[in-house]
Short mmCIF file of C-alpha atoms and ligand atoms in Angstrom, two decimals:
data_model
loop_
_atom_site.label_atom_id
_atom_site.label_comp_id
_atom_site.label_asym_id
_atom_site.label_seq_id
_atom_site.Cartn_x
_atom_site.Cartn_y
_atom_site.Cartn_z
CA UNK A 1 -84.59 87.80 40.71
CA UNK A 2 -83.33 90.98 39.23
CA UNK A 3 -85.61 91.96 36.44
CA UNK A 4 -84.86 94.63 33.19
CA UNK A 5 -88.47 96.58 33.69
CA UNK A 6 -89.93 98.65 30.78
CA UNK A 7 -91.94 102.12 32.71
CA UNK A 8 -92.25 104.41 30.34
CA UNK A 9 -90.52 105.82 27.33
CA UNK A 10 -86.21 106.00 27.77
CA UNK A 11 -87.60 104.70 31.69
CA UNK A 12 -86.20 101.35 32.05
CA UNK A 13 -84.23 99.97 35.16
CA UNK A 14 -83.49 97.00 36.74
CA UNK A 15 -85.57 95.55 39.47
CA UNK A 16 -86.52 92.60 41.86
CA UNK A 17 -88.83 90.55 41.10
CA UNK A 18 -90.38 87.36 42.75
CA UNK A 19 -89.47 84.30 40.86
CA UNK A 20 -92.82 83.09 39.41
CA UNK A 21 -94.27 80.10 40.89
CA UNK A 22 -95.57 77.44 38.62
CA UNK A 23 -100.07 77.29 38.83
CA UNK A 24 -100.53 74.82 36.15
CA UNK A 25 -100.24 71.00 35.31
CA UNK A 26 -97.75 71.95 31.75
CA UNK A 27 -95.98 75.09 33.13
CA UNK A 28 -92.39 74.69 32.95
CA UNK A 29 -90.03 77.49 35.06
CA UNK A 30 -86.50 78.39 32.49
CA UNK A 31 -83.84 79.70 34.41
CA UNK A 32 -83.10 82.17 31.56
CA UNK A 33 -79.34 82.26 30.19
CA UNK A 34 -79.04 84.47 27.11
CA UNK A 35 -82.42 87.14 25.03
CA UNK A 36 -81.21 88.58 22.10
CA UNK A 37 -81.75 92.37 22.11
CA UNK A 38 -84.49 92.87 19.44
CA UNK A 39 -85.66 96.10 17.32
CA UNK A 40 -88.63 95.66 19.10
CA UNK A 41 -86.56 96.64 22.39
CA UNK A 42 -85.26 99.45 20.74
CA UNK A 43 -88.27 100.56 19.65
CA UNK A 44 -90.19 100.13 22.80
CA UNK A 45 -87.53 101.83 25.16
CA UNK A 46 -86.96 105.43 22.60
CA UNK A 47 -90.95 105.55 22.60
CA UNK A 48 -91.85 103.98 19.20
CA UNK A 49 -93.48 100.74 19.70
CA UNK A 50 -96.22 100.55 22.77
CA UNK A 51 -95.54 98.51 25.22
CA UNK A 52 -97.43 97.55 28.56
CA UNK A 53 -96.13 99.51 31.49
CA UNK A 54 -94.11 97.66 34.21
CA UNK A 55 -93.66 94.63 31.98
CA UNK A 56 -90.29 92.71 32.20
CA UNK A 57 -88.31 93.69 28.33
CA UNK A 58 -87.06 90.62 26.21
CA UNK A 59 -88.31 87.48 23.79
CA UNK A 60 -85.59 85.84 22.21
CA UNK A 61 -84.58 83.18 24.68
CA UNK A 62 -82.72 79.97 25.27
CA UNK A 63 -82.08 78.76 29.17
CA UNK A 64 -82.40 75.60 31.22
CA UNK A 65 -85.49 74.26 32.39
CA UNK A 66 -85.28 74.11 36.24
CA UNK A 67 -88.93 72.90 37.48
CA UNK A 68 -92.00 71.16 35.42
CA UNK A 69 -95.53 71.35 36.47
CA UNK A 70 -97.25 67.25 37.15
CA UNK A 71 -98.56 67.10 33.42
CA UNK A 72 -94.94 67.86 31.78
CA UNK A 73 -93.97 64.68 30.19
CA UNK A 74 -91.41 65.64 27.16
CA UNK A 75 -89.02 68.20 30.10
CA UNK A 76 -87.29 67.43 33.00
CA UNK A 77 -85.26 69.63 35.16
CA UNK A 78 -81.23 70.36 33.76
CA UNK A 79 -82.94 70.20 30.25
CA UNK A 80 -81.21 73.12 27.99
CA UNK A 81 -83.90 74.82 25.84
CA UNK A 82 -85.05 77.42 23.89
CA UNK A 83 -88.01 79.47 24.44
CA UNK A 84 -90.68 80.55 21.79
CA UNK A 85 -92.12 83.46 22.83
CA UNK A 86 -95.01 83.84 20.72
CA UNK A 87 -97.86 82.78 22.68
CA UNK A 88 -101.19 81.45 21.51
CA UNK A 89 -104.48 80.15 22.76
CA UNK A 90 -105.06 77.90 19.90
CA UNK A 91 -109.21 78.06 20.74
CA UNK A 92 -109.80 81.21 19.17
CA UNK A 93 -111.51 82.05 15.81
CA UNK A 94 -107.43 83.39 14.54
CA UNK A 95 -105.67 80.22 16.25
CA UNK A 96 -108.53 78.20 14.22
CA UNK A 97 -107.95 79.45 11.40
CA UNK A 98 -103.91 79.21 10.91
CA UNK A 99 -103.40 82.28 12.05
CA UNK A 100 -101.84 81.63 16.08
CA UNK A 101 -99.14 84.37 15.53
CA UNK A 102 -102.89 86.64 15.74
CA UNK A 103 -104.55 85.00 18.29
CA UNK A 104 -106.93 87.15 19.61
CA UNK A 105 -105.39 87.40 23.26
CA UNK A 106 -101.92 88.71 21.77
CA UNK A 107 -102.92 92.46 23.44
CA UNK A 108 -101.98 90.36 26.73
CA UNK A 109 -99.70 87.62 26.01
CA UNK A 110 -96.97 89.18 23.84
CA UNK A 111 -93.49 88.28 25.61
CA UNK A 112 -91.83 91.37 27.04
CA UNK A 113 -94.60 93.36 25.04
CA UNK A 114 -97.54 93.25 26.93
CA UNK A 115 -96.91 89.88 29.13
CA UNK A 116 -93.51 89.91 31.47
CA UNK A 117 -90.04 88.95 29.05
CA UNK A 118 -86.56 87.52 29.59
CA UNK A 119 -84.39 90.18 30.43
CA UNK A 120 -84.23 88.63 33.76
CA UNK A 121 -83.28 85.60 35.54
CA UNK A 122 -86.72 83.49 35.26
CA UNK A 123 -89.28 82.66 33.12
CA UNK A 124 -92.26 81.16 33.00
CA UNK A 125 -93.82 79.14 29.81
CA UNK A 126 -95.55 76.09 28.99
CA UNK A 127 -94.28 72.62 27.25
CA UNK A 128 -95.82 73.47 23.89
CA UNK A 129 -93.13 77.00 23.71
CA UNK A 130 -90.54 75.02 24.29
CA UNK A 131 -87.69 73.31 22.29
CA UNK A 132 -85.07 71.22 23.30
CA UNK A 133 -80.88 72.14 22.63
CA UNK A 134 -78.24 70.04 20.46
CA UNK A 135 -75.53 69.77 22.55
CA UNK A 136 -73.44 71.91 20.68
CA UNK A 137 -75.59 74.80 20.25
CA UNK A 138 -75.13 77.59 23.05
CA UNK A 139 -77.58 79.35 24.50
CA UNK A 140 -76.63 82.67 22.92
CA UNK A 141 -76.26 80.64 19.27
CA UNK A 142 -80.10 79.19 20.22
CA UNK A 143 -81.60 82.97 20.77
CA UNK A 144 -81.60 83.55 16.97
CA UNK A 145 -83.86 80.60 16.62
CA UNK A 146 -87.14 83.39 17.25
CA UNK A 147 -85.78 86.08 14.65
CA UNK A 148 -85.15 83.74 11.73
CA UNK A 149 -88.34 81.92 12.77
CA UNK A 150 -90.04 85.29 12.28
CA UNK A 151 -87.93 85.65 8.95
CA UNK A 152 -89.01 81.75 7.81
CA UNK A 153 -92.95 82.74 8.20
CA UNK A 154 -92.11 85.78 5.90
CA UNK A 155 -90.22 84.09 3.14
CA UNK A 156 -93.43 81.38 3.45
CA UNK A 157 -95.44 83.86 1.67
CA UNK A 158 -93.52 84.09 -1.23
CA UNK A 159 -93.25 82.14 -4.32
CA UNK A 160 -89.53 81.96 -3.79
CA UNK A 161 -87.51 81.05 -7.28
CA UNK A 162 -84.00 80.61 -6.67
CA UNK A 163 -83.06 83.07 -9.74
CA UNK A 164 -85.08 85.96 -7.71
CA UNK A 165 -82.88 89.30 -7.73
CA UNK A 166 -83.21 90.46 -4.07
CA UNK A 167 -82.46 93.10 -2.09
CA UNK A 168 -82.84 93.52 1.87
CA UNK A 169 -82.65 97.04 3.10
CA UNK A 170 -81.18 97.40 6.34
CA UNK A 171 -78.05 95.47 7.50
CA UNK A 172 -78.85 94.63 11.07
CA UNK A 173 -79.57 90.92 12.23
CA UNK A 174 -82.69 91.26 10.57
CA UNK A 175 -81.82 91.61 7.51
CA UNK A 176 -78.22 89.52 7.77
CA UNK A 177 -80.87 86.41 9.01
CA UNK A 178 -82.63 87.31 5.71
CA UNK A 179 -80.10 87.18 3.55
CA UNK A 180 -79.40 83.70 4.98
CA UNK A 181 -82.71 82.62 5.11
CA UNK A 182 -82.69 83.76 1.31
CA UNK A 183 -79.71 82.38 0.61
CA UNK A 184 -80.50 78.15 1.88
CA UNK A 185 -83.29 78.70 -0.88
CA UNK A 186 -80.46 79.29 -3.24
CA UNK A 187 -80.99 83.36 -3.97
CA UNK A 188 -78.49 85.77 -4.15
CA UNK A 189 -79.01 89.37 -3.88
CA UNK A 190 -77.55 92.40 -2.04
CA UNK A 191 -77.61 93.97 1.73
CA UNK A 192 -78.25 98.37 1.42
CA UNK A 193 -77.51 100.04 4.64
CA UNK A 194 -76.99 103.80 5.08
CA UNK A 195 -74.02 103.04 8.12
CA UNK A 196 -70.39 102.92 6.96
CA UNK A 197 -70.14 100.71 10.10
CA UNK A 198 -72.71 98.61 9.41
CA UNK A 199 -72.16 98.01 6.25
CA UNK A 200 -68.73 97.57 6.37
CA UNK A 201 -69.33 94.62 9.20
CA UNK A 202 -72.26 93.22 6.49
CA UNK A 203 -69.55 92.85 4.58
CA UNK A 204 -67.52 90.56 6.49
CA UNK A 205 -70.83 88.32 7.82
CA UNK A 206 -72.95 88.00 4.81
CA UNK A 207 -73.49 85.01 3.15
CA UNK A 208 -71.35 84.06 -0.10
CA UNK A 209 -71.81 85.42 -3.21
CA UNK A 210 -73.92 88.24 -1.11
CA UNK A 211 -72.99 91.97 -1.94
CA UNK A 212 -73.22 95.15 0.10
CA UNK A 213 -73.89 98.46 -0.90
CA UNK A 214 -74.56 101.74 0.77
CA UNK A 215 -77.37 102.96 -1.48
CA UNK A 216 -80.80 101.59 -2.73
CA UNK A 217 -80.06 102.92 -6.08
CA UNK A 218 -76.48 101.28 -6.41
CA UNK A 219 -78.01 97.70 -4.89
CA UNK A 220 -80.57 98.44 -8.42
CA UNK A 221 -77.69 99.18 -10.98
CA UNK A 222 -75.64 96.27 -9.55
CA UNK A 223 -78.83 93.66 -9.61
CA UNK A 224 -79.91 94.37 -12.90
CA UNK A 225 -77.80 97.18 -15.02
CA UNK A 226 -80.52 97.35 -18.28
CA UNK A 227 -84.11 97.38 -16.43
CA UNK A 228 -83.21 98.63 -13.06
CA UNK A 229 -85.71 95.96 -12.09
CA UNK A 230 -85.57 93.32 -9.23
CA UNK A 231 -88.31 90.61 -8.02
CA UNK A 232 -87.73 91.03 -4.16
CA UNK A 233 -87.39 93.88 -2.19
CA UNK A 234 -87.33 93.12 1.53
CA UNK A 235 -87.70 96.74 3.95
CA UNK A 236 -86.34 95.88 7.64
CA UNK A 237 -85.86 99.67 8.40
CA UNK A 238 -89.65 100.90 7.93
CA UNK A 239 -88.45 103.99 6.79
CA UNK A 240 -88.86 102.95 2.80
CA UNK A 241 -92.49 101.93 2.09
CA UNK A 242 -93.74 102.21 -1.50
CA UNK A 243 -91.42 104.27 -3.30
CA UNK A 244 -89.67 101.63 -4.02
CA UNK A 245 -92.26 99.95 -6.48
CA UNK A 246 -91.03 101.25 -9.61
CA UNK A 247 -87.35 99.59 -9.24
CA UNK A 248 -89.96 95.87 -8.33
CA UNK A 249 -90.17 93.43 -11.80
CA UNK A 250 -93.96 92.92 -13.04
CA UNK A 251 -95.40 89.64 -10.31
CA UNK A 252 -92.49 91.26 -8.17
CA UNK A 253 -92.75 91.39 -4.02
CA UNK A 254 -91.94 94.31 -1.42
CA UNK A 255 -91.93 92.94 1.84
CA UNK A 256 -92.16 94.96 5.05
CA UNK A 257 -91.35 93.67 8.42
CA UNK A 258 -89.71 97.11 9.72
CA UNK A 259 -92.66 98.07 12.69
CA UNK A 260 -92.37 101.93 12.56
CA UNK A 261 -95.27 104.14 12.00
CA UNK A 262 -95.36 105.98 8.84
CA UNK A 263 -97.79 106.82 5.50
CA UNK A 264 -96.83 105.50 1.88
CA UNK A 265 -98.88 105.71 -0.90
CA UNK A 266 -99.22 103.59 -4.15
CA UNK A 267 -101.09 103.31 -7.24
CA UNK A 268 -103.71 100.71 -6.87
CA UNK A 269 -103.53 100.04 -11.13
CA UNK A 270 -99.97 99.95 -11.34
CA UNK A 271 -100.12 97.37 -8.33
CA UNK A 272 -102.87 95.29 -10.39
CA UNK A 273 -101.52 95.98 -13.63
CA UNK A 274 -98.14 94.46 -13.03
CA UNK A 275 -99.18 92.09 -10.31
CA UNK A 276 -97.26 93.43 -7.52
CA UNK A 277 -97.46 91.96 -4.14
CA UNK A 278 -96.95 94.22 -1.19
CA UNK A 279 -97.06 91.75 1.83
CA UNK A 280 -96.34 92.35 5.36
CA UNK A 281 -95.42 89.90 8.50
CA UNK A 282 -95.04 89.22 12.22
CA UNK A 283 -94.11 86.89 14.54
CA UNK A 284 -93.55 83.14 13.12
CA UNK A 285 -96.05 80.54 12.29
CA UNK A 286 -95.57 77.37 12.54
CA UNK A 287 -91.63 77.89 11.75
CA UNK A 288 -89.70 77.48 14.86
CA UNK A 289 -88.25 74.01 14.40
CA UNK A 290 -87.12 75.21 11.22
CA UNK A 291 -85.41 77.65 12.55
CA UNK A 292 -83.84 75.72 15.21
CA UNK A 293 -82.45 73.04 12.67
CA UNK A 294 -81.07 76.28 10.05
CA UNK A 295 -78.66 77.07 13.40
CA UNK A 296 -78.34 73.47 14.44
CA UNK A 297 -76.88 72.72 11.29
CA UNK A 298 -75.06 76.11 10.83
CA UNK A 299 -77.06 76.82 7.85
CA UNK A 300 -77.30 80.41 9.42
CA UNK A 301 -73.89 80.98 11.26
CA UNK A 302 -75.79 82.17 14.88
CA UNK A 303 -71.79 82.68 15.97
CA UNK A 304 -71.04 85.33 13.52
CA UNK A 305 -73.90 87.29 13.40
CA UNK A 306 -73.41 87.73 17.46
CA UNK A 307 -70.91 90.20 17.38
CA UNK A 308 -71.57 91.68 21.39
CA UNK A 309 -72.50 89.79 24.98
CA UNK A 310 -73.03 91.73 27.93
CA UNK A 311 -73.82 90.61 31.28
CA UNK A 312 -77.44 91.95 32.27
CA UNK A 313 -76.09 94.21 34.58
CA UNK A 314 -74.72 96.00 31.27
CA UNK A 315 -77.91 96.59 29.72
CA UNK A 316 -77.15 99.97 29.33
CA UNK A 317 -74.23 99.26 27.21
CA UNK A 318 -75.72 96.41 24.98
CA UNK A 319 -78.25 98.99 24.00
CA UNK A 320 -75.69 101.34 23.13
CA UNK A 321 -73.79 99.17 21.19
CA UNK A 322 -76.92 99.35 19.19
CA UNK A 323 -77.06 103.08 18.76
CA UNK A 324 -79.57 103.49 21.95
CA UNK A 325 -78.52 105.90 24.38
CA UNK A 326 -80.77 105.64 27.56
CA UNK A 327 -79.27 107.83 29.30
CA UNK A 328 -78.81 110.84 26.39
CA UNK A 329 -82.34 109.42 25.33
CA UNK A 330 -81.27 109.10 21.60
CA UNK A 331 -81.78 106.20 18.83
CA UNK A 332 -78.66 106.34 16.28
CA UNK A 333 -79.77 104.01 13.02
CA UNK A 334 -75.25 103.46 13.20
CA UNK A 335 -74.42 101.16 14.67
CA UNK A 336 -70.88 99.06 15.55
CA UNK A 337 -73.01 95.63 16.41
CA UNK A 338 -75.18 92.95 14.75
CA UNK A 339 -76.66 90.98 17.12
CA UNK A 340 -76.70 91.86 20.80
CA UNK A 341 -77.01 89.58 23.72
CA UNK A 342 -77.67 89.85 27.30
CA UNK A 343 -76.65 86.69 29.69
CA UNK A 344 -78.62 86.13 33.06
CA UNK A 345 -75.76 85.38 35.31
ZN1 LIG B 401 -87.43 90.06 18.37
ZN1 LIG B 402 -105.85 82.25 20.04
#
């Protein structure tokens, strides 16, 4: 099988692979169809998130099920699924404690991190990561399932209140499936990007009664005119981090779920003295049904957000599309695309 293979920094190409051979009694082998290109892929191929060396790229999957190990009893061959791609032991002293998207064996497991992805043609899994497909949703739809599950685990933290003045910086899928996420909870708020592209495609995707705006500051004066004050502040970019406090209401939240390195300071009595919650997350707990049903019943619109396919073959250009240049080895934050997929032919 041919296999999109992460080397070294800008060093990807594609490769053959053996098909993997199923081991154990609940393994189940996905002949992969469609993996979202993540932020996570961009960050791993320009250098900025570590990755294991020679693993295969990708985690937000959907395919058909194509063999089942002798102890698979909910599967069968032909099924169409979806893949979660967070892995978890569920023995150790994080997975026993509610905390499986931390399990202790994540510096090995991670999908297309540090264990072998979906940019390819197979995949191996187990039962319990996987989740059957409505007849109507496509495979491509069903990749979004892992992002906004990410996004539901995030949102769990909060003590949502549907009169919340929010604002999601960053107009990629990230925070689009925010806004929606946001928006089935019944709050309104505002998308800030810093691309005239992006933004202006925002625009047109966005949920109703959802604004865009190309500034931080504008996204304030439009929220709240008198105070300049708003109770959610969601960073997708990591590029933001604290400075952003002073426009956050008192018992307000900033919440970060952009992975780039970077220092940010705060002032521990302003935090305490106006309750302030900074709170970050990764990876989704106990969410992924949720998700599933939000694009089963088109509560996030999976087909809009998609705005580019690409056969595999065209990895090269799906990253592009996203402002990665592999060849030119640059990372553009513009960008003419949402979400990105590649198909496995
Ligand atoms: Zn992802
Ligand atoms: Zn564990």
């Amino acid at each position: 099988m041919q296999a999109l293979v992460y080397k070294s920094a800008w060093d990807v190409a594609l490769e053959e692979r053996p098909v993997p051979e199923i081991t154990q009694d609940h393994q189940v082998l996905v002949r992969i169809k469609a993996t979202g290109v993540c932020g996570t892929d961009l960050g791993i191929i320009s250098g900025k998130y570590h990755a294991v060396s020679s693993i295969i790229l990708g985690h937000e999957s959907a395919g058909e099920v194509v063999k089942v190990g002798p102890a698979v009893s909910t599967l069968k061959p032909g099924d169409r699924v979806v893949i979660d791609p967070t892995y978890y032991c569920g023995h150790c002293s994080l997975c026993r404690t509610g905390r499986q998207n931390h399990c202790i064996h994540k510096a090995v497991t991670e999908t297309g991190v540090s264990a072998d992805g979906t940019f390819t043609d197979y995949y191996m899994t187990e039962e319990r990561f996987l989740y059957k497909l409505k007849e109507h949703v496509g495979y491509e739809e069903a990749t979004l399932t892992e992002p906004l599950s990410c996004i539901l685990t995030g949102i769990n933290q909060i003590k949502l209140l549907p009169n919340f003045r929010a604002i999601i910086l960053g107009a990629g899928p990230i925070g689009i499936l925010y806004s929606y996420a946001l928006a089935s909870k019944g709050v309104t708020g505002s998308l800030v990007d810093i691309s005239s592209e992006r933004l202006a495609l925002a625009t047109t995707i966005a949920p109703e009664r959802w604004e865009a705006y190309g500034s931080f500051d504008a996204a304030v004066q439009a929220a709240s005119s008198e105070d300049q004050q708003v109770d959610l502040i969601v960073d997708t970019t990591g590029v933001v981090g604290t400075q952003v406090l002073s426009n956050l209401a008192h018992g307000g939240y900033l919440m970060l779920v952009g992975l780039r390195d970077g220092l940010s300071s705060f002032n521990p009595k302003e935090i305490v003295d106006r309750s302030l919650k900074i709170i970050g997350s990764i990876d989704s707990l106990g969410t992924f049904a949720t998700a599933l049903y939000m694009i089963e019943q088109n509560i996030v619109p999976a087909q809009k957000i998609i705005t580019h396919t690409f056969p595999l073959e065209q990895y090269q250009e799906a990253f592009q599309a996203l402002g990665c240049n592999i060849g030119e080895r640059t990372l553009n934050p513009s960008s003419q695309a949402i979400k990105v997929i590649l198909q496995s032919s």
